[in-house]
mmCIF file of C-alpha atoms and ligand atoms in Angstrom:
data_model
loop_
_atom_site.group_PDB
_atom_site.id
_atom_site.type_symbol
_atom_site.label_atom_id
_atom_site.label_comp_id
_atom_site.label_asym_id
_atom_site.label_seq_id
_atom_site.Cartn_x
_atom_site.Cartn_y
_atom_site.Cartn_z
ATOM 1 C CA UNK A 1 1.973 -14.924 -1.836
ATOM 2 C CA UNK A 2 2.783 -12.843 1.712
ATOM 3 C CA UNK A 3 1.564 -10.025 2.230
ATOM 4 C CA UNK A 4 3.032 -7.499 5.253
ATOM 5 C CA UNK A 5 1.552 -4.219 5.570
ATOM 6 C CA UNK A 6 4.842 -2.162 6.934
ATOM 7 C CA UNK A 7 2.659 0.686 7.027
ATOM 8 C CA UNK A 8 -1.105 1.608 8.070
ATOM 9 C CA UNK A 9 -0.979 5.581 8.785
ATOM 10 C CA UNK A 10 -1.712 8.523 7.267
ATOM 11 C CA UNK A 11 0.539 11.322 6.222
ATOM 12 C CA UNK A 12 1.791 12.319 10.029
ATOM 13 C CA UNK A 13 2.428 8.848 10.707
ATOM 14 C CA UNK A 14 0.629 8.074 14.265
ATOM 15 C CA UNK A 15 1.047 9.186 16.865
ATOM 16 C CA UNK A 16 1.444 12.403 15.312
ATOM 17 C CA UNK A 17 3.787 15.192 16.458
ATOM 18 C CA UNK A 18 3.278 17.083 19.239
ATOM 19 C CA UNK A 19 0.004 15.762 19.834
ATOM 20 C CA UNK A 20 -1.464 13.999 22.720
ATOM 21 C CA UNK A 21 -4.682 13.076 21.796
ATOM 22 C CA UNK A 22 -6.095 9.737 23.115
ATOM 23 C CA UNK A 23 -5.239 7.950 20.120
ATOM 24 C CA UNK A 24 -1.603 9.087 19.829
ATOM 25 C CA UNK A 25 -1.410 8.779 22.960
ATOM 26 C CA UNK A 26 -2.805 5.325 23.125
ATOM 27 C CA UNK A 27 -0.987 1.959 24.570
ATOM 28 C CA UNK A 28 -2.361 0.078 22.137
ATOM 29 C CA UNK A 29 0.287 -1.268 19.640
ATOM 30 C CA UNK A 30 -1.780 -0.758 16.923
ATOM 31 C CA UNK A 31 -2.942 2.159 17.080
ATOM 32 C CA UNK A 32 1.271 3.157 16.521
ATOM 33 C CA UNK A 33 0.940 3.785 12.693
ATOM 34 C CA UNK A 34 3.614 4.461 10.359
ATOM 35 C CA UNK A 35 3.379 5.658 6.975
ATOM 36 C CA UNK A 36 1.164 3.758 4.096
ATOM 37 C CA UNK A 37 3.548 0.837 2.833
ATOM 38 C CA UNK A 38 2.903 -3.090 1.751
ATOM 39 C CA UNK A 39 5.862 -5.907 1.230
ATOM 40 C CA UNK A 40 4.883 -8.718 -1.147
ATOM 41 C CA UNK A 41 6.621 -12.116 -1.375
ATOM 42 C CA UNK A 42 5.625 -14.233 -4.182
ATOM 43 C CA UNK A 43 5.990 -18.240 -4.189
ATOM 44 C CA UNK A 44 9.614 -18.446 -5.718
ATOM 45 C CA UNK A 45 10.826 -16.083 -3.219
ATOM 46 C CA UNK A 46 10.360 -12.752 -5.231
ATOM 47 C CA UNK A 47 9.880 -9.671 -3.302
ATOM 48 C CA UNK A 48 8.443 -6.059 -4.148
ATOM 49 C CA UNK A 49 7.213 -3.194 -1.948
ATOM 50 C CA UNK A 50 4.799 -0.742 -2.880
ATOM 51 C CA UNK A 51 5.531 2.945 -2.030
ATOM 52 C CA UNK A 52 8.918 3.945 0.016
ATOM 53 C CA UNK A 53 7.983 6.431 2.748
ATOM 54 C CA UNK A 54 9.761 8.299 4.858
ATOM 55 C CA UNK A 55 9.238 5.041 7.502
ATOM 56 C CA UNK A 56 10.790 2.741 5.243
ATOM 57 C CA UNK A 57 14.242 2.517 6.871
ATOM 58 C CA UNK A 58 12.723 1.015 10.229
ATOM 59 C CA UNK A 59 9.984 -0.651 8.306
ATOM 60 C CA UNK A 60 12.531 -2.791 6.568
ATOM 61 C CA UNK A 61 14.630 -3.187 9.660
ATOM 62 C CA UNK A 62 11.307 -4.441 11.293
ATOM 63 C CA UNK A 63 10.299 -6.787 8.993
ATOM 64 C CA UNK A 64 13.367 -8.490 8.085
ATOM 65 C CA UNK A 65 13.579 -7.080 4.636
ATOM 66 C CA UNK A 66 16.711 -8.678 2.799
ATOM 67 C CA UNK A 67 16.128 -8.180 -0.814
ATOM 68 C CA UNK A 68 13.719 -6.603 -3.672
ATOM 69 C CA UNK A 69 13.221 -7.099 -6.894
ATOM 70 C CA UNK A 70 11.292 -4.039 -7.679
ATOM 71 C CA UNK A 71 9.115 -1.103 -5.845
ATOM 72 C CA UNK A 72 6.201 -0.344 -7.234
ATOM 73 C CA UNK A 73 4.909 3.740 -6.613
ATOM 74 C CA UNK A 74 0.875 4.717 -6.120
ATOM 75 C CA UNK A 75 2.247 8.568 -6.241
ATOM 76 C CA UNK A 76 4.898 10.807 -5.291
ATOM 77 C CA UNK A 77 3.342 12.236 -2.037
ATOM 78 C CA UNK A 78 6.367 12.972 0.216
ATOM 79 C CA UNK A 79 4.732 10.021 2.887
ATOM 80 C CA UNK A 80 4.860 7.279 -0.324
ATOM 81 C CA UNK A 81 8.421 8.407 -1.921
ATOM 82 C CA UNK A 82 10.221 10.203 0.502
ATOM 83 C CA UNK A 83 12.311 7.338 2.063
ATOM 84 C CA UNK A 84 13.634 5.693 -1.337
ATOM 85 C CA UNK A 85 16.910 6.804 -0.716
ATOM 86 C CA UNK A 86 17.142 4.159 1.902
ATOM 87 C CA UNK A 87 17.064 0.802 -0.823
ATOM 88 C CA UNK A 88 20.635 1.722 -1.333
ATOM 89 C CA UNK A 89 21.922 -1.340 0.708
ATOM 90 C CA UNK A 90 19.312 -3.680 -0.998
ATOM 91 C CA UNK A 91 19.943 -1.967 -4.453
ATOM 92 C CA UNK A 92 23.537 -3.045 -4.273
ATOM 93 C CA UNK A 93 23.661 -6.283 -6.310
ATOM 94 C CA UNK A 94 21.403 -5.126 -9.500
ATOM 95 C CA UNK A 95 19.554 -2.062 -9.954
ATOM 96 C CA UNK A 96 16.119 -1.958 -8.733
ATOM 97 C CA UNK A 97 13.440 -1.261 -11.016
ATOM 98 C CA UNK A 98 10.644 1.338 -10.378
ATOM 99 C CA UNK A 99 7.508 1.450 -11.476
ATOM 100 C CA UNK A 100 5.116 3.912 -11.535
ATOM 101 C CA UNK A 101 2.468 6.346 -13.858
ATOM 102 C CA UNK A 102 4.151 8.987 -15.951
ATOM 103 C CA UNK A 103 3.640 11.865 -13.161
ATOM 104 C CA UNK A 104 5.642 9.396 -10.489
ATOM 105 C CA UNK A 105 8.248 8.707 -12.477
ATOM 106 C CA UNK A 106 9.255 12.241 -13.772
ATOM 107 C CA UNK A 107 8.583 13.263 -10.314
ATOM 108 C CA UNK A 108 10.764 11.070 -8.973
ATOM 109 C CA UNK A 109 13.125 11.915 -11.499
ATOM 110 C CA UNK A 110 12.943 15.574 -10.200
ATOM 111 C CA UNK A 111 12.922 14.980 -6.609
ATOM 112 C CA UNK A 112 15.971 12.984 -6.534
ATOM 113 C CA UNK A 113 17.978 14.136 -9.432
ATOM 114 C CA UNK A 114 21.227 13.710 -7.481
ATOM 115 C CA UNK A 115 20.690 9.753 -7.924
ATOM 116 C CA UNK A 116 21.208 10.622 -11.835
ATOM 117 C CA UNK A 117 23.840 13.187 -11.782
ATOM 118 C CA UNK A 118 27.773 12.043 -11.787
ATOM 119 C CA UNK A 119 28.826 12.522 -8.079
ATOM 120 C CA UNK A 120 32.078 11.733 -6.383
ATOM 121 C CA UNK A 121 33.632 8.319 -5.627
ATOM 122 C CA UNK A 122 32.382 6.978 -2.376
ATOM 123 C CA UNK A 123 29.101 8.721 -2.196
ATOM 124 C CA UNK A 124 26.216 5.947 -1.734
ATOM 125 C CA UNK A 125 23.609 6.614 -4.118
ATOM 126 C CA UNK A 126 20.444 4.020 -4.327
ATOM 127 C CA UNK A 127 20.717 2.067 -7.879
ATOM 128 C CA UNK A 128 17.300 2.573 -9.579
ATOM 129 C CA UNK A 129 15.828 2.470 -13.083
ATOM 130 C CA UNK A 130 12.264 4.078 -12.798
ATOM 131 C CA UNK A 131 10.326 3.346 -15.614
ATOM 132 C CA UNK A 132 6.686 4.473 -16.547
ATOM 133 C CA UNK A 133 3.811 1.389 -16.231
ATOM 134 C CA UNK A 134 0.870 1.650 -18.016
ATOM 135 C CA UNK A 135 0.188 -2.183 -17.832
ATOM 136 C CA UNK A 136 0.796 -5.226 -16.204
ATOM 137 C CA UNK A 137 4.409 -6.353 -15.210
ATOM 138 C CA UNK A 138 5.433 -9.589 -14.318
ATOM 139 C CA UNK A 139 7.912 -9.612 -11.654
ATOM 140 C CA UNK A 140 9.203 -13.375 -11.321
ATOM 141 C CA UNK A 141 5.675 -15.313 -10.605
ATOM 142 C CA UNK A 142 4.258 -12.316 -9.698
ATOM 143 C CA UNK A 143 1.882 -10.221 -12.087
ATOM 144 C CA UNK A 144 1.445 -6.903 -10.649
ATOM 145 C CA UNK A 145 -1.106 -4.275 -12.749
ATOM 146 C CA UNK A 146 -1.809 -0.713 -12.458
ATOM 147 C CA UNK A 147 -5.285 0.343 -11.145
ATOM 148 C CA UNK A 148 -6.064 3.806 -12.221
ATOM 149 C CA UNK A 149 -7.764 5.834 -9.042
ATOM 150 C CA UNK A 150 -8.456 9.134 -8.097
ATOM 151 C CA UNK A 151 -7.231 10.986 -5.098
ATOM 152 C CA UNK A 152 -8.584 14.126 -4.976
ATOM 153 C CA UNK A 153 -8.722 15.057 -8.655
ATOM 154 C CA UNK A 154 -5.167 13.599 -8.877
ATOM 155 C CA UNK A 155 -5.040 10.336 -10.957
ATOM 156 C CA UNK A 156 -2.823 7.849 -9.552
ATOM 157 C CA UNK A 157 -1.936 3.957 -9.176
ATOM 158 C CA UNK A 158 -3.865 1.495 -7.345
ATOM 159 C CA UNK A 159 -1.698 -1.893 -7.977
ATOM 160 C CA UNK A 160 -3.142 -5.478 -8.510
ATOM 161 C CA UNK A 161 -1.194 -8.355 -7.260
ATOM 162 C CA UNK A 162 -1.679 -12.093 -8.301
ATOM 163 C CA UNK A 163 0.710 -15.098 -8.229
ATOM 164 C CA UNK A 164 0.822 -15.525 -12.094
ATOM 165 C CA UNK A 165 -1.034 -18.474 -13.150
ATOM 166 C CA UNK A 166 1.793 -21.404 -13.915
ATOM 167 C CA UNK A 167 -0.440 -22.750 -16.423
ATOM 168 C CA UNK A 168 -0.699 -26.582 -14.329
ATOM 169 C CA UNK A 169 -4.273 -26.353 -13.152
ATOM 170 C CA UNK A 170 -4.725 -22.965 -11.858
ATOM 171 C CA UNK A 171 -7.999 -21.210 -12.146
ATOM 172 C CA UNK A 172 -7.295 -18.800 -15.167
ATOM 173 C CA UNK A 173 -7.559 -15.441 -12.516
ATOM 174 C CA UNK A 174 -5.211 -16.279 -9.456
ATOM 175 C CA UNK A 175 -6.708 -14.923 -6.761
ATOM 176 C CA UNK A 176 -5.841 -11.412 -5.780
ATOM 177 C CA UNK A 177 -4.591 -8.706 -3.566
ATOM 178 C CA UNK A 178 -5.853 -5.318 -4.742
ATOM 179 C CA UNK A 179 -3.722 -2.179 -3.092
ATOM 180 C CA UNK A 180 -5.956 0.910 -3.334
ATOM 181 C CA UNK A 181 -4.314 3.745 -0.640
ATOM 182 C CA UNK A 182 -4.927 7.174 -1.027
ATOM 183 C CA UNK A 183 -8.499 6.813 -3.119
ATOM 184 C CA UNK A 184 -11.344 8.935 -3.099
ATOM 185 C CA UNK A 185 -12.979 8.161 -6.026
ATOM 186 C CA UNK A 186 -12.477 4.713 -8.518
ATOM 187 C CA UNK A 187 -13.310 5.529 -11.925
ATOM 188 C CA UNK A 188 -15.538 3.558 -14.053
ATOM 189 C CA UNK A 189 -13.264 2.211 -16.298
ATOM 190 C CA UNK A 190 -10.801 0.763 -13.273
ATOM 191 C CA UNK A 191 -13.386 -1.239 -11.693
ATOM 192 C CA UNK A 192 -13.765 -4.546 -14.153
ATOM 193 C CA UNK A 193 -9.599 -4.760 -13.819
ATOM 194 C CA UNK A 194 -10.162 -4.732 -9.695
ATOM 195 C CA UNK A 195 -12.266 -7.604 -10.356
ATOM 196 C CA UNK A 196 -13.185 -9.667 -6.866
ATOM 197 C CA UNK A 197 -10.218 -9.921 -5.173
ATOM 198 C CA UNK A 198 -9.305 -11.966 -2.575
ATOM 199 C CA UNK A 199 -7.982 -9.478 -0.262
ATOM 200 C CA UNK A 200 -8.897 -5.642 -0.495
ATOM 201 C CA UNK A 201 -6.264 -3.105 1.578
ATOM 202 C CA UNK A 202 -8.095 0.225 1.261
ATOM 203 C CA UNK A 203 -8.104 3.867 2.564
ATOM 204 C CA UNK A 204 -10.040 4.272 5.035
ATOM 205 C CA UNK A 205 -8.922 7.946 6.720
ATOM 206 C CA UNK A 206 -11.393 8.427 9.129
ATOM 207 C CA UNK A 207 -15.474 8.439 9.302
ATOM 208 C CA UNK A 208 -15.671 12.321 8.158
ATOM 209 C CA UNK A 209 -15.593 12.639 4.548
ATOM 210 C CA UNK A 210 -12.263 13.801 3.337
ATOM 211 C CA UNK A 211 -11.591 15.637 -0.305
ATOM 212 C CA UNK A 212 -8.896 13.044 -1.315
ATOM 213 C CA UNK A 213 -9.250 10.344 0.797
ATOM 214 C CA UNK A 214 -12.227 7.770 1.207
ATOM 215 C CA UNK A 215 -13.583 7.689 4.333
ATOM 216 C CA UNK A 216 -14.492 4.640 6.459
ATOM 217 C CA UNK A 217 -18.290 4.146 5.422
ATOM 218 C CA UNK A 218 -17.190 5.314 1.723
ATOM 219 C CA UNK A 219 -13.953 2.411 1.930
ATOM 220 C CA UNK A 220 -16.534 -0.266 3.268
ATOM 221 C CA UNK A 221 -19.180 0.600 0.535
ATOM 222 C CA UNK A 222 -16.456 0.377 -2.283
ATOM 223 C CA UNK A 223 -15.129 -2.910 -0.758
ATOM 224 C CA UNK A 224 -18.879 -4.594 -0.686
ATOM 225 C CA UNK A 225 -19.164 -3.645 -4.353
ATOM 226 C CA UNK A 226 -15.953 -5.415 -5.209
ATOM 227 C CA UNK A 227 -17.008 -8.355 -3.186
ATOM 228 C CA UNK A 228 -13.776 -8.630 -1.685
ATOM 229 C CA UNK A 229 -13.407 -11.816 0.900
ATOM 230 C CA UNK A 230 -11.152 -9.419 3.413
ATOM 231 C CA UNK A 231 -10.626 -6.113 3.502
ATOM 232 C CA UNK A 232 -8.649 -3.806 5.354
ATOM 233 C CA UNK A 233 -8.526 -0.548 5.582
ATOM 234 C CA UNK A 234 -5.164 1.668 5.720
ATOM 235 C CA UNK A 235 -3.707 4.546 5.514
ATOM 236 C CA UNK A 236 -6.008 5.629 9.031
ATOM 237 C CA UNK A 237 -5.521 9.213 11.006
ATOM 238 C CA UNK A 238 -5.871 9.617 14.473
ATOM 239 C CA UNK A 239 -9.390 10.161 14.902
ATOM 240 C CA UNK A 240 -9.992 6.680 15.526
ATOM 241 C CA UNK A 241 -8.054 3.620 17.563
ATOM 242 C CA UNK A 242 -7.919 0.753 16.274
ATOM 243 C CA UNK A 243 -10.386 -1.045 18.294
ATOM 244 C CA UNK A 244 -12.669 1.383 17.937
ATOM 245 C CA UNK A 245 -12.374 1.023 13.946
ATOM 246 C CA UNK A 246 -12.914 -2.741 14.828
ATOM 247 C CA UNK A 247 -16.094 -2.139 16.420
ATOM 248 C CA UNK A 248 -17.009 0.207 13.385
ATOM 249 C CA UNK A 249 -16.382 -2.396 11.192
ATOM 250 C CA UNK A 250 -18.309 -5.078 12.979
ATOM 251 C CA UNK A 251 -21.320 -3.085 13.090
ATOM 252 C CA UNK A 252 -21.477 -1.974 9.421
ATOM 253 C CA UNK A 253 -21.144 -5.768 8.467
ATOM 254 C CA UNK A 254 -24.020 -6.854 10.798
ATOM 255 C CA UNK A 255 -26.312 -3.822 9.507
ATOM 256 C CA UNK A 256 -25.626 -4.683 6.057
ATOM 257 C CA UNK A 257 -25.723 -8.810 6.624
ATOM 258 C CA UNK A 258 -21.817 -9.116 5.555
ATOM 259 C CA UNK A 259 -21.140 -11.795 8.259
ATOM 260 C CA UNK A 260 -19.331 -14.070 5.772
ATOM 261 C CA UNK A 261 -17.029 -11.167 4.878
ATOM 262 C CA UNK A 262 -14.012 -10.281 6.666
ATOM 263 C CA UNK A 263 -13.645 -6.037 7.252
ATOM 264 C CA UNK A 264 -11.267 -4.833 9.634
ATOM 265 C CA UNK A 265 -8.522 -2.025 9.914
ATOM 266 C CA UNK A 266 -4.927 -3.207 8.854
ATOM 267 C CA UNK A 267 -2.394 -2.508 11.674
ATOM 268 C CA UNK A 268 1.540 -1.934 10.985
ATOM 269 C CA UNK A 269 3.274 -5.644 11.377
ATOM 270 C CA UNK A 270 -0.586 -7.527 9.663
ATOM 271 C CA UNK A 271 0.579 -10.312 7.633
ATOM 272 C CA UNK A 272 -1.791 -12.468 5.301
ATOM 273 C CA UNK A 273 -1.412 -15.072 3.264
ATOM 274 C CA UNK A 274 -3.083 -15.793 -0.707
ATOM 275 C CA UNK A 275 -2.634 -19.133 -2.749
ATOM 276 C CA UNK A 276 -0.749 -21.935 -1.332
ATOM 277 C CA UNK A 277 0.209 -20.117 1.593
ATOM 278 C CA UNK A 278 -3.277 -20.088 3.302
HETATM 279 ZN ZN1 ZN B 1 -0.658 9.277 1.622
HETATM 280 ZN ZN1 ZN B 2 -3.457 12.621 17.880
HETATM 281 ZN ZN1 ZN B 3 -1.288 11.118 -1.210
#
């Protein structure tokens, strides 16, 4: 399984308009962030990504997107949903599937009602079929599950991702990637399905606490009680550049003896590997 974050920003996307702060203003080529997005690849060539921003256009254009199979949705905030109008090229062969939690989808279904209604010859329309998840899908080889999280007092999706065992000698829980953007809170019952996975992309907004977002220390502590191998954190604002997160992250592993654990912010363009890949 590959793994490309297209997206490590918050809302704004960074550098954020009209401002000229040190961080959007900032050489650094990862401290450009666009809006929270992740492309999956699976080992017979499947491919899914999870939330369509408003980026997603130039995301895809950036990372050599081709195909899909399906998108999976964490919510309908406009910076997760707003660019889904732009899978119309890759929606052309067969009608996408999208997943998401009952609020998503009839969101969704709101939002871009002109994608149901009969419209005149001509007019290119992305081919969808959003359907509501409530438990694991298996997309190809890929098992993707639904991780119920708070953000804010909003419940939506966090999304598991494993190859799916083939049954010849696999350990019975492939390892995973666990997607858990916009979080502020992970409810009791959602932890034992997070399990330990492999790699951990997490929000991490900034080090001031945040009402719907975890911040830095709060993403870190969450990740250490998962016992995630790597973690990332995502969805970042522009309080912070990415080096400095860096540093940040290299001194909360030290103080807390995490030296065998990876913990860094994700940057726009990271690519990782799980399973046969690595
Ligand atoms: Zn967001
Ligand atoms: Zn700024
Ligand atoms: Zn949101």
């Amino acid at each position: 399984m590959k793994i490309t974050v297209l997206g490590s920003g918050t809302s704004h996307g960074i550098p954020v308009i009209g401002c000229h702060c040190r961080v959007c203003a900032s050489d650094d080529s990862r401290d450009k962030r666009l809006r929270a997005s992740l492309y999956i690849e699976g080992e017979s060539g499947e491919a899914v990504v999870i939330d369509t921003g408003p980026d997603f256009r130039l995301q895809a254009l950036q990372a050599g997107i081709e195909k899909l199979d399906a998108i999976f949705l964490t919510h309908d905030h406009a910076d997760h949903l707003h660019g889904l109008d732009d899978v119309r090229t890759l929606s052309q062969n067969k009608p996408l599937p999208v997943y998401g939690n009952d609020k998503t989808i009839a969101e969704l279904r709101e939002r871009f009602s002109y994608i149901f209604k009969e419209t005149q010859q001509g007019g290119g329309k992305p081919r969808i079929i959003p359907q509501a998840l409530s438990g694991p899908i298996q997309i190809g080889g890929l098992s993707l599950s639904p991780l119920p999280v708070l953000h804010g007092t909003l419940e939506i999706l966090g999304w598991k991702v494993q190859q799916a065992s083939a049954g010849h000698g696999r350990a019975p829980d492939p390892p995973a990637l666990v997607y858990l953007t916009d979080t502020s809170a992970i409810p009791e019952g959602t932890w034992p399905l997070i399990g330990q996975p492999e790699i951990l992309i997490i929000d991490g907004l900034r080090l001031r606490p945040h009402v719907t977002h975890f911040s830095i220390p709060e993403a870190l502590d969450a990740a250490v009680k998962t016992g995630a191998r790597r973690t990332y954190l995502t969805h970042i604002c522009h309080d912070l550049s990415h080096a400095e997160i860096e540093e940040y992250c290299c001194s909360y592993r030290k103080e807390h003896h995490l030296e065998a654990m990876v913990m860094e912010p994700a940057y726009d363009g990271l690519q990782m590997e799980i399973g046969p890949y690595t």
